[in-house]
Amino acid sequence: MKLTVKDIKGNSQGELEVRFPLIENGKGTQAVHDAVVAYQAAQRMGTACTKNVGEVAGTNKKPWRQKGTGRARAGSFQSPLWRGGGVVFGPKPRDFSKKVSRSTRQLALRKALSERLRAGDVILVDDLKLASARTKDFIGVLSALELKGTALIVSQSTDKNLALASRNVANVALTTSESLNTYEVLRSDKLVFTRGAFEQVEARLGKE
């Protein structure tokens, strides 16, 4: 498969051959599911915490005597039945992360990228260097590349001007070729790679 390489004005700058083999049929579908579930699970803070009977503030004194008051028996101010009492089986801090093997993550990324390439959702740009950090200049680049909807821009390394110019643009996200993951590949309508970033991703996928 060959991809057309454009400049930031939308003009063709030749073609680039995709070097890694695209995944056919249903292979890798489960790997994509596992990778996405693991990514979303890792985003959870896991800091929810409630106090049980032994942790809430209070005294061990019996609220009132056992008999003779006409009221229900009570032995503790920390009872879960009372307002301000302990919580039964409430959440505690925990780690939601899931383990996914390196080979599974690689297979998932290759599968996801293969599907986006076949769907024509990948755009290659020769370079994305901006002369200034003006948002207007960045919007001009998006217009030249005919980008509509959500877009993920994958660069070879972090670029300060690009980060500043795009931070106020809705539905546009930035990442680097080293940190690109399956969830990000699937989330956006279009993927915009610089030539160097795409070659680095190819090198990642080429390692068995």
mmCIF file with all atom_site columns, C-alpha atoms in Angstrom:
data_model
loop_
_atom_site.group_PDB
_atom_site.id
_atom_site.type_symbol
_atom_site.label_atom_id
_atom_site.label_alt_id
_atom_site.label_comp_id
_atom_site.label_asym_id
_atom_site.label_entity_id
_atom_site.label_seq_id
_atom_site.pdbx_PDB_ins_code
_atom_site.Cartn_x
_atom_site.Cartn_y
_atom_site.Cartn_z
_atom_site.occupancy
_atom_site.B_iso_or_equiv
_atom_site.pdbx_formal_charge
_atom_site.auth_seq_id
_atom_site.auth_comp_id
_atom_site.auth_asym_id
_atom_site.auth_atom_id
_atom_site.pdbx_PDB_model_num
ATOM 1   C CA . MET A 1 1   ? 0.000   0.000   0.000  1.00 0.00 ? 1   MET A CA 1
ATOM 2   C CA . LYS A 1 2   ? 1.189   3.504   -0.860 1.00 0.00 ? 2   LYS A CA 1
ATOM 3   C CA . LEU A 1 3   ? 0.239   6.735   0.904  1.00 0.00 ? 3   LEU A CA 1
ATOM 4   C CA . THR A 1 4   ? 0.328   10.210  -0.607 1.00 0.00 ? 4   THR A CA 1
ATOM 5   C CA . VAL A 1 5   ? 2.586   12.605  1.286  1.00 0.00 ? 5   VAL A CA 1
ATOM 6   C CA . LYS A 1 6   ? 1.381   16.209  1.511  1.00 0.00 ? 6   LYS A CA 1
ATOM 7   C CA . ASP A 1 7   ? 2.857   19.456  2.776  1.00 0.00 ? 7   ASP A CA 1
ATOM 8   C CA . ILE A 1 8   ? 1.100   21.787  5.222  1.00 0.00 ? 8   ILE A CA 1
ATOM 9   C CA . LYS A 1 9   ? -0.566  23.542  2.270  1.00 0.00 ? 9   LYS A CA 1
ATOM 10  C CA . GLY A 1 10  ? -2.146  20.322  1.052  1.00 0.00 ? 10  GLY A CA 1
ATOM 11  C CA . ASN A 1 11  ? 0.101   19.895  -1.998 1.00 0.00 ? 11  ASN A CA 1
ATOM 12  C CA . SER A 1 12  ? 1.331   16.420  -2.954 1.00 0.00 ? 12  SER A CA 1
ATOM 13  C CA . GLN A 1 13  ? 4.959   15.666  -2.159 1.00 0.00 ? 13  GLN A CA 1
ATOM 14  C CA . GLY A 1 14  ? 5.162   12.135  -3.545 1.00 0.00 ? 14  GLY A CA 1
ATOM 15  C CA . GLU A 1 15  ? 4.254   8.754   -2.083 1.00 0.00 ? 15  GLU A CA 1
ATOM 16  C CA . LEU A 1 16  ? 5.439   6.564   0.763  1.00 0.00 ? 16  LEU A CA 1
ATOM 17  C CA . GLU A 1 17  ? 5.271   2.776   0.744  1.00 0.00 ? 17  GLU A CA 1
ATOM 18  C CA . VAL A 1 18  ? 3.837   1.153   3.878  1.00 0.00 ? 18  VAL A CA 1
ATOM 19  C CA . ARG A 1 19  ? 6.526   -1.269  4.973  1.00 0.00 ? 19  ARG A CA 1
ATOM 20  C CA . PHE A 1 20  ? 4.823   -3.302  7.680  1.00 0.00 ? 20  PHE A CA 1
ATOM 21  C CA . PRO A 1 21  ? 2.368   -6.048  6.594  1.00 0.00 ? 21  PRO A CA 1
ATOM 22  C CA . LEU A 1 22  ? -1.286  -5.173  7.086  1.00 0.00 ? 22  LEU A CA 1
ATOM 23  C CA . ILE A 1 23  ? -3.363  -7.625  9.102  1.00 0.00 ? 23  ILE A CA 1
ATOM 24  C CA . GLU A 1 24  ? -6.161  -9.303  7.186  1.00 0.00 ? 24  GLU A CA 1
ATOM 25  C CA . ASN A 1 25  ? -9.450  -10.898 8.254  1.00 0.00 ? 25  ASN A CA 1
ATOM 26  C CA . GLY A 1 26  ? -10.332 -11.145 11.947 1.00 0.00 ? 26  GLY A CA 1
ATOM 27  C CA . LYS A 1 27  ? -6.869  -11.682 13.366 1.00 0.00 ? 27  LYS A CA 1
ATOM 28  C CA . GLY A 1 28  ? -6.018  -9.292  16.176 1.00 0.00 ? 28  GLY A CA 1
ATOM 29  C CA . THR A 1 29  ? -9.607  -8.317  17.008 1.00 0.00 ? 29  THR A CA 1
ATOM 30  C CA . GLN A 1 30  ? -9.387  -9.746  20.534 1.00 0.00 ? 30  GLN A CA 1
ATOM 31  C CA . ALA A 1 31  ? -5.997  -8.096  21.032 1.00 0.00 ? 31  ALA A CA 1
ATOM 32  C CA . VAL A 1 32  ? -7.533  -4.710  20.134 1.00 0.00 ? 32  VAL A CA 1
ATOM 33  C CA . HIS A 1 33  ? -10.325 -5.278  22.649 1.00 0.00 ? 33  HIS A CA 1
ATOM 34  C CA . ASP A 1 34  ? -7.888  -6.264  25.399 1.00 0.00 ? 34  ASP A CA 1
ATOM 35  C CA . ALA A 1 35  ? -5.622  -3.286  24.707 1.00 0.00 ? 35  ALA A CA 1
ATOM 36  C CA . VAL A 1 36  ? -8.487  -0.774  24.745 1.00 0.00 ? 36  VAL A CA 1
ATOM 37  C CA . VAL A 1 37  ? -10.015 -2.207  27.937 1.00 0.00 ? 37  VAL A CA 1
ATOM 38  C CA . ALA A 1 38  ? -6.598  -2.139  29.634 1.00 0.00 ? 38  ALA A CA 1
ATOM 39  C CA . TYR A 1 39  ? -5.998  1.476   28.546 1.00 0.00 ? 39  TYR A CA 1
ATOM 40  C CA . GLN A 1 40  ? -9.366  2.684   29.812 1.00 0.00 ? 40  GLN A CA 1
ATOM 41  C CA . ALA A 1 41  ? -8.951  0.757   33.069 1.00 0.00 ? 41  ALA A CA 1
ATOM 42  C CA . ALA A 1 42  ? -5.570  2.403   33.627 1.00 0.00 ? 42  ALA A CA 1
ATOM 43  C CA . GLN A 1 43  ? -7.202  5.848   33.375 1.00 0.00 ? 43  GLN A CA 1
ATOM 44  C CA . ARG A 1 44  ? -9.324  5.165   36.456 1.00 0.00 ? 44  ARG A CA 1
ATOM 45  C CA . MET A 1 45  ? -8.025  6.854   39.598 1.00 0.00 ? 45  MET A CA 1
ATOM 46  C CA . GLY A 1 46  ? -9.198  4.185   42.016 1.00 0.00 ? 46  GLY A CA 1
ATOM 47  C CA . THR A 1 47  ? -9.208  6.677   44.898 1.00 0.00 ? 47  THR A CA 1
ATOM 48  C CA . ALA A 1 48  ? -12.828 6.268   46.054 1.00 0.00 ? 48  ALA A CA 1
ATOM 49  C CA . CYS A 1 49  ? -12.815 5.542   49.772 1.00 0.00 ? 49  CYS A CA 1
ATOM 50  C CA . THR A 1 50  ? -15.449 5.147   52.475 1.00 0.00 ? 50  THR A CA 1
ATOM 51  C CA . LYS A 1 51  ? -15.112 4.566   56.214 1.00 0.00 ? 51  LYS A CA 1
ATOM 52  C CA . ASN A 1 52  ? -16.347 1.412   57.886 1.00 0.00 ? 52  ASN A CA 1
ATOM 53  C CA . VAL A 1 53  ? -17.662 1.130   61.429 1.00 0.00 ? 53  VAL A CA 1
ATOM 54  C CA . GLY A 1 54  ? -14.178 0.969   62.897 1.00 0.00 ? 54  GLY A CA 1
ATOM 55  C CA . GLU A 1 55  ? -12.974 4.090   61.083 1.00 0.00 ? 55  GLU A CA 1
ATOM 56  C CA . VAL A 1 56  ? -15.715 6.684   61.607 1.00 0.00 ? 56  VAL A CA 1
ATOM 57  C CA . ALA A 1 57  ? -15.368 9.125   64.489 1.00 0.00 ? 57  ALA A CA 1
ATOM 58  C CA . GLY A 1 58  ? -17.396 8.390   67.579 1.00 0.00 ? 58  GLY A CA 1
ATOM 59  C CA . THR A 1 59  ? -17.441 6.901   71.041 1.00 0.00 ? 59  THR A CA 1
ATOM 60  C CA . ASN A 1 60  ? -17.886 3.349   72.232 1.00 0.00 ? 60  ASN A CA 1
ATOM 61  C CA . LYS A 1 61  ? -20.522 4.459   74.707 1.00 0.00 ? 61  LYS A CA 1
ATOM 62  C CA . LYS A 1 62  ? -23.919 2.822   74.314 1.00 0.00 ? 62  LYS A CA 1
ATOM 63  C CA . PRO A 1 63  ? -26.427 5.509   73.125 1.00 0.00 ? 63  PRO A CA 1
ATOM 64  C CA . TRP A 1 64  ? -29.049 4.495   75.704 1.00 0.00 ? 64  TRP A CA 1
ATOM 65  C CA . ARG A 1 65  ? -29.789 1.591   77.996 1.00 0.00 ? 65  ARG A CA 1
ATOM 66  C CA . GLN A 1 66  ? -30.824 -1.714  76.524 1.00 0.00 ? 66  GLN A CA 1
ATOM 67  C CA . LYS A 1 67  ? -34.331 -1.883  77.951 1.00 0.00 ? 67  LYS A CA 1
ATOM 68  C CA . GLY A 1 68  ? -37.079 0.342   79.241 1.00 0.00 ? 68  GLY A CA 1
ATOM 69  C CA . THR A 1 69  ? -36.891 3.287   76.807 1.00 0.00 ? 69  THR A CA 1
ATOM 70  C CA . GLY A 1 70  ? -39.323 1.986   74.198 1.00 0.00 ? 70  GLY A CA 1
ATOM 71  C CA . ARG A 1 71  ? -36.739 2.568   71.510 1.00 0.00 ? 71  ARG A CA 1
ATOM 72  C CA . ALA A 1 72  ? -34.943 0.006   69.387 1.00 0.00 ? 72  ALA A CA 1
ATOM 73  C CA . ARG A 1 73  ? -31.797 -1.523  70.826 1.00 0.00 ? 73  ARG A CA 1
ATOM 74  C CA . ALA A 1 74  ? -28.625 0.376   69.891 1.00 0.00 ? 74  ALA A CA 1
ATOM 75  C CA . GLY A 1 75  ? -25.041 -0.372  70.827 1.00 0.00 ? 75  GLY A CA 1
ATOM 76  C CA . SER A 1 76  ? -22.989 2.092   68.793 1.00 0.00 ? 76  SER A CA 1
ATOM 77  C CA . PHE A 1 77  ? -23.107 5.581   67.338 1.00 0.00 ? 77  PHE A CA 1
ATOM 78  C CA . GLN A 1 78  ? -21.107 4.233   64.348 1.00 0.00 ? 78  GLN A CA 1
ATOM 79  C CA . SER A 1 79  ? -23.847 1.836   63.246 1.00 0.00 ? 79  SER A CA 1
ATOM 80  C CA . PRO A 1 80  ? -24.306 1.686   59.446 1.00 0.00 ? 80  PRO A CA 1
ATOM 81  C CA . LEU A 1 81  ? -28.027 2.255   60.070 1.00 0.00 ? 81  LEU A CA 1
ATOM 82  C CA . TRP A 1 82  ? -27.358 5.700   61.475 1.00 0.00 ? 82  TRP A CA 1
ATOM 83  C CA . ARG A 1 83  ? -26.606 8.946   59.706 1.00 0.00 ? 83  ARG A CA 1
ATOM 84  C CA . GLY A 1 84  ? -22.866 9.520   59.950 1.00 0.00 ? 84  GLY A CA 1
ATOM 85  C CA . GLY A 1 85  ? -22.213 5.874   60.659 1.00 0.00 ? 85  GLY A CA 1
ATOM 86  C CA . GLY A 1 86  ? -19.966 3.461   58.840 1.00 0.00 ? 86  GLY A CA 1
ATOM 87  C CA . VAL A 1 87  ? -20.532 2.227   55.302 1.00 0.00 ? 87  VAL A CA 1
ATOM 88  C CA . VAL A 1 88  ? -21.032 -1.469  54.634 1.00 0.00 ? 88  VAL A CA 1
ATOM 89  C CA . PHE A 1 89  ? -18.978 -2.898  51.760 1.00 0.00 ? 89  PHE A CA 1
ATOM 90  C CA . GLY A 1 90  ? -18.101 0.588   50.502 1.00 0.00 ? 90  GLY A CA 1
ATOM 91  C CA . PRO A 1 91  ? -15.340 1.289   47.947 1.00 0.00 ? 91  PRO A CA 1
ATOM 92  C CA . LYS A 1 92  ? -11.699 1.336   49.008 1.00 0.00 ? 92  LYS A CA 1
ATOM 93  C CA . PRO A 1 93  ? -8.644  2.569   47.093 1.00 0.00 ? 93  PRO A CA 1
ATOM 94  C CA . ARG A 1 94  ? -7.654  0.017   44.476 1.00 0.00 ? 94  ARG A CA 1
ATOM 95  C CA . ASP A 1 95  ? -5.644  -0.394  41.298 1.00 0.00 ? 95  ASP A CA 1
ATOM 96  C CA . PHE A 1 96  ? -7.809  -0.992  38.211 1.00 0.00 ? 96  PHE A CA 1
ATOM 97  C CA . SER A 1 97  ? -4.900  -1.583  35.820 1.00 0.00 ? 97  SER A CA 1
ATOM 98  C CA . LYS A 1 98  ? -4.806  -4.748  33.744 1.00 0.00 ? 98  LYS A CA 1
ATOM 99  C CA . LYS A 1 99  ? -1.744  -6.537  32.423 1.00 0.00 ? 99  LYS A CA 1
ATOM 100 C CA . VAL A 1 100 ? -1.415  -6.924  28.663 1.00 0.00 ? 100 VAL A CA 1
ATOM 101 C CA . SER A 1 101 ? 1.650   -8.551  27.147 1.00 0.00 ? 101 SER A CA 1
ATOM 102 C CA . ARG A 1 102 ? 3.948   -6.596  24.857 1.00 0.00 ? 102 ARG A CA 1
ATOM 103 C CA . SER A 1 103 ? 3.187   -8.868  21.899 1.00 0.00 ? 103 SER A CA 1
ATOM 104 C CA . THR A 1 104 ? -0.564  -8.371  22.412 1.00 0.00 ? 104 THR A CA 1
ATOM 105 C CA . ARG A 1 105 ? -0.171  -4.592  22.526 1.00 0.00 ? 105 ARG A CA 1
ATOM 106 C CA . GLN A 1 106 ? 1.896   -4.676  19.347 1.00 0.00 ? 106 GLN A CA 1
ATOM 107 C CA . LEU A 1 107 ? -0.617  -6.891  17.558 1.00 0.00 ? 107 LEU A CA 1
ATOM 108 C CA . ALA A 1 108 ? -3.468  -4.607  18.642 1.00 0.00 ? 108 ALA A CA 1
ATOM 109 C CA . LEU A 1 109 ? -1.698  -1.488  17.363 1.00 0.00 ? 109 LEU A CA 1
ATOM 110 C CA . ARG A 1 110 ? -0.895  -3.145  14.048 1.00 0.00 ? 110 ARG A CA 1
ATOM 111 C CA . LYS A 1 111 ? -4.486  -4.354  13.655 1.00 0.00 ? 111 LYS A CA 1
ATOM 112 C CA . ALA A 1 112 ? -5.971  -0.940  14.476 1.00 0.00 ? 112 ALA A CA 1
ATOM 113 C CA . LEU A 1 113 ? -3.583  0.907   12.172 1.00 0.00 ? 113 LEU A CA 1
ATOM 114 C CA . SER A 1 114 ? -4.202  -1.610  9.378  1.00 0.00 ? 114 SER A CA 1
ATOM 115 C CA . GLU A 1 115 ? -7.929  -0.963  9.543  1.00 0.00 ? 115 GLU A CA 1
ATOM 116 C CA . ARG A 1 116 ? -7.481  2.816   9.521  1.00 0.00 ? 116 ARG A CA 1
ATOM 117 C CA . LEU A 1 117 ? -5.109  2.598   6.546  1.00 0.00 ? 117 LEU A CA 1
ATOM 118 C CA . ARG A 1 118 ? -7.561  0.478   4.562  1.00 0.00 ? 118 ARG A CA 1
ATOM 119 C CA . ALA A 1 119 ? -10.378 2.897   5.429  1.00 0.00 ? 119 ALA A CA 1
ATOM 120 C CA . GLY A 1 120 ? -8.352  5.844   4.113  1.00 0.00 ? 120 GLY A CA 1
ATOM 121 C CA . ASP A 1 121 ? -8.306  7.616   7.480  1.00 0.00 ? 121 ASP A CA 1
ATOM 122 C CA . VAL A 1 122 ? -4.528  8.179   7.583  1.00 0.00 ? 122 VAL A CA 1
ATOM 123 C CA . ILE A 1 123 ? -2.995  11.394  6.228  1.00 0.00 ? 123 ILE A CA 1
ATOM 124 C CA . LEU A 1 124 ? 0.760   11.781  5.784  1.00 0.00 ? 124 LEU A CA 1
ATOM 125 C CA . VAL A 1 125 ? 2.401   15.195  6.038  1.00 0.00 ? 125 VAL A CA 1
ATOM 126 C CA . ASP A 1 126 ? 6.010   15.818  5.122  1.00 0.00 ? 126 ASP A CA 1
ATOM 127 C CA . ASP A 1 127 ? 6.498   18.058  8.174  1.00 0.00 ? 127 ASP A CA 1
ATOM 128 C CA . LEU A 1 128 ? 4.365   19.991  10.652 1.00 0.00 ? 128 LEU A CA 1
ATOM 129 C CA . LYS A 1 129 ? 6.713   22.723  11.778 1.00 0.00 ? 129 LYS A CA 1
ATOM 130 C CA . LEU A 1 130 ? 4.910   25.989  12.501 1.00 0.00 ? 130 LEU A CA 1
ATOM 131 C CA . ALA A 1 131 ? 6.710   29.324  12.341 1.00 0.00 ? 131 ALA A CA 1
ATOM 132 C CA . SER A 1 132 ? 4.700   30.639  15.294 1.00 0.00 ? 132 SER A CA 1
ATOM 133 C CA . ALA A 1 133 ? 2.346   29.428  18.013 1.00 0.00 ? 133 ALA A CA 1
ATOM 134 C CA . ARG A 1 134 ? -0.679  31.224  16.533 1.00 0.00 ? 134 ARG A CA 1
ATOM 135 C CA . THR A 1 135 ? -3.864  29.191  16.541 1.00 0.00 ? 135 THR A CA 1
ATOM 136 C CA . LYS A 1 136 ? -4.894  30.879  13.284 1.00 0.00 ? 136 LYS A CA 1
ATOM 137 C CA . ASP A 1 137 ? -1.899  29.341  11.495 1.00 0.00 ? 137 ASP A CA 1
ATOM 138 C CA . PHE A 1 138 ? -2.747  25.899  12.826 1.00 0.00 ? 138 PHE A CA 1
ATOM 139 C CA . ILE A 1 139 ? -6.379  26.205  11.721 1.00 0.00 ? 139 ILE A CA 1
ATOM 140 C CA . GLY A 1 140 ? -5.096  27.126  8.272  1.00 0.00 ? 140 GLY A CA 1
ATOM 141 C CA . VAL A 1 141 ? -3.135  23.860  8.165  1.00 0.00 ? 141 VAL A CA 1
ATOM 142 C CA . LEU A 1 142 ? -6.246  21.875  9.161  1.00 0.00 ? 142 LEU A CA 1
ATOM 143 C CA . SER A 1 143 ? -8.213  23.620  6.417  1.00 0.00 ? 143 SER A CA 1
ATOM 144 C CA . ALA A 1 144 ? -5.529  22.900  3.808  1.00 0.00 ? 144 ALA A CA 1
ATOM 145 C CA . LEU A 1 145 ? -5.540  19.216  4.752  1.00 0.00 ? 145 LEU A CA 1
ATOM 146 C CA . GLU A 1 146 ? -9.366  19.214  4.603  1.00 0.00 ? 146 GLU A CA 1
ATOM 147 C CA . LEU A 1 147 ? -9.709  17.859  8.113  1.00 0.00 ? 147 LEU A CA 1
ATOM 148 C CA . LYS A 1 148 ? -13.217 17.703  9.562  1.00 0.00 ? 148 LYS A CA 1
ATOM 149 C CA . GLY A 1 149 ? -14.390 16.104  12.776 1.00 0.00 ? 149 GLY A CA 1
ATOM 150 C CA . THR A 1 150 ? -11.892 14.793  15.304 1.00 0.00 ? 150 THR A CA 1
ATOM 151 C CA . ALA A 1 151 ? -8.229  14.394  14.437 1.00 0.00 ? 151 ALA A CA 1
ATOM 152 C CA . LEU A 1 152 ? -5.129  12.955  16.071 1.00 0.00 ? 152 LEU A CA 1
ATOM 153 C CA . ILE A 1 153 ? -1.823  14.496  15.067 1.00 0.00 ? 153 ILE A CA 1
ATOM 154 C CA . VAL A 1 154 ? 1.181   12.215  15.521 1.00 0.00 ? 154 VAL A CA 1
ATOM 155 C CA . SER A 1 155 ? 4.561   13.920  15.415 1.00 0.00 ? 155 SER A CA 1
ATOM 156 C CA . GLN A 1 156 ? 8.060   12.560  15.746 1.00 0.00 ? 156 GLN A CA 1
ATOM 157 C CA . SER A 1 157 ? 8.726   14.569  18.896 1.00 0.00 ? 157 SER A CA 1
ATOM 158 C CA . THR A 1 158 ? 7.041   17.215  21.007 1.00 0.00 ? 158 THR A CA 1
ATOM 159 C CA . ASP A 1 159 ? 6.897   20.580  19.241 1.00 0.00 ? 159 ASP A CA 1
ATOM 160 C CA . LYS A 1 160 ? 6.238   23.639  21.400 1.00 0.00 ? 160 LYS A CA 1
ATOM 161 C CA . ASN A 1 161 ? 4.669   25.807  18.680 1.00 0.00 ? 161 ASN A CA 1
ATOM 162 C CA . LEU A 1 162 ? 2.415   22.975  17.553 1.00 0.00 ? 162 LEU A CA 1
ATOM 163 C CA . ALA A 1 163 ? 1.305   22.237  21.120 1.00 0.00 ? 163 ALA A CA 1
ATOM 164 C CA . LEU A 1 164 ? 0.527   25.898  21.874 1.00 0.00 ? 164 LEU A CA 1
ATOM 165 C CA . ALA A 1 165 ? -1.234  26.544  18.566 1.00 0.00 ? 165 ALA A CA 1
ATOM 166 C CA . SER A 1 166 ? -3.497  23.484  18.860 1.00 0.00 ? 166 SER A CA 1
ATOM 167 C CA . ARG A 1 167 ? -4.427  23.519  22.533 1.00 0.00 ? 167 ARG A CA 1
ATOM 168 C CA . ASN A 1 168 ? -7.486  25.759  22.007 1.00 0.00 ? 168 ASN A CA 1
ATOM 169 C CA . VAL A 1 169 ? -8.736  23.850  18.952 1.00 0.00 ? 169 VAL A CA 1
ATOM 170 C CA . ALA A 1 170 ? -11.596 21.509  19.789 1.00 0.00 ? 170 ALA A CA 1
ATOM 171 C CA . ASN A 1 171 ? -11.507 17.871  18.679 1.00 0.00 ? 171 ASN A CA 1
ATOM 172 C CA . VAL A 1 172 ? -7.771  17.897  17.938 1.00 0.00 ? 172 VAL A CA 1
ATOM 173 C CA . ALA A 1 173 ? -5.310  15.860  20.013 1.00 0.00 ? 173 ALA A CA 1
ATOM 174 C CA . LEU A 1 174 ? -1.517  15.579  19.845 1.00 0.00 ? 174 LEU A CA 1
ATOM 175 C CA . THR A 1 175 ? 0.765   12.644  20.554 1.00 0.00 ? 175 THR A CA 1
ATOM 176 C CA . THR A 1 176 ? 4.153   11.324  19.540 1.00 0.00 ? 176 THR A CA 1
ATOM 177 C CA . SER A 1 177 ? 5.083   8.196   17.632 1.00 0.00 ? 177 SER A CA 1
ATOM 178 C CA . GLU A 1 178 ? 6.638   6.673   20.769 1.00 0.00 ? 178 GLU A CA 1
ATOM 179 C CA . SER A 1 179 ? 3.521   7.071   22.913 1.00 0.00 ? 179 SER A CA 1
ATOM 180 C CA . LEU A 1 180 ? 0.919   6.221   20.249 1.00 0.00 ? 180 LEU A CA 1
ATOM 181 C CA . ASN A 1 181 ? -1.441  3.491   21.446 1.00 0.00 ? 181 ASN A CA 1
ATOM 182 C CA . THR A 1 182 ? -4.377  1.485   20.112 1.00 0.00 ? 182 THR A CA 1
ATOM 183 C CA . TYR A 1 183 ? -7.039  3.545   21.874 1.00 0.00 ? 183 TYR A CA 1
ATOM 184 C CA . GLU A 1 184 ? -5.783  6.777   20.317 1.00 0.00 ? 184 GLU A CA 1
ATOM 185 C CA . VAL A 1 185 ? -5.646  5.185   16.857 1.00 0.00 ? 185 VAL A CA 1
ATOM 186 C CA . LEU A 1 186 ? -9.310  4.177   17.082 1.00 0.00 ? 186 LEU A CA 1
ATOM 187 C CA . ARG A 1 187 ? -10.704 7.253   18.798 1.00 0.00 ? 187 ARG A CA 1
ATOM 188 C CA . SER A 1 188 ? -10.306 9.996   16.161 1.00 0.00 ? 188 SER A CA 1
ATOM 189 C CA . ASP A 1 189 ? -11.918 10.311  12.745 1.00 0.00 ? 189 ASP A CA 1
ATOM 190 C CA . LYS A 1 190 ? -8.603  11.062  11.037 1.00 0.00 ? 190 LYS A CA 1
ATOM 191 C CA . LEU A 1 191 ? -4.949  10.330  11.847 1.00 0.00 ? 191 LEU A CA 1
ATOM 192 C CA . VAL A 1 192 ? -2.328  12.835  10.692 1.00 0.00 ? 192 VAL A CA 1
ATOM 193 C CA . PHE A 1 193 ? 1.231   11.512  10.731 1.00 0.00 ? 193 PHE A CA 1
ATOM 194 C CA . THR A 1 194 ? 4.406   13.351  9.895  1.00 0.00 ? 194 THR A CA 1
ATOM 195 C CA . ARG A 1 195 ? 6.689   11.327  7.663  1.00 0.00 ? 195 ARG A CA 1
ATOM 196 C CA . GLY A 1 196 ? 9.229   10.828  10.447 1.00 0.00 ? 196 GLY A CA 1
ATOM 197 C CA . ALA A 1 197 ? 6.548   9.782   12.946 1.00 0.00 ? 197 ALA A CA 1
ATOM 198 C CA . PHE A 1 198 ? 5.047   7.236   10.552 1.00 0.00 ? 198 PHE A CA 1
ATOM 199 C CA . GLU A 1 199 ? 8.475   5.722   9.892  1.00 0.00 ? 199 GLU A CA 1
ATOM 200 C CA . GLN A 1 200 ? 9.080   5.424   13.634 1.00 0.00 ? 200 GLN A CA 1
ATOM 201 C CA . VAL A 1 201 ? 5.729   3.672   14.104 1.00 0.00 ? 201 VAL A CA 1
ATOM 202 C CA . GLU A 1 202 ? 6.653   1.310   11.275 1.00 0.00 ? 202 GLU A CA 1
ATOM 203 C CA . ALA A 1 203 ? 9.897   0.530   13.078 1.00 0.00 ? 203 ALA A CA 1
ATOM 204 C CA . ARG A 1 204 ? 7.920   -0.208  16.274 1.00 0.00 ? 204 ARG A CA 1
ATOM 205 C CA . LEU A 1 205 ? 5.593   -2.567  14.420 1.00 0.00 ? 205 LEU A CA 1
ATOM 206 C CA . GLY A 1 206 ? 8.484   -4.229  12.615 1.00 0.00 ? 206 GLY A CA 1
ATOM 207 C CA . LYS A 1 207 ? 9.986   -5.540  15.844 1.00 0.00 ? 207 LYS A CA 1
ATOM 208 C CA . GLU A 1 208 ? 8.731   -9.057  16.456 1.00 0.00 ? 208 GLU A CA 1
#
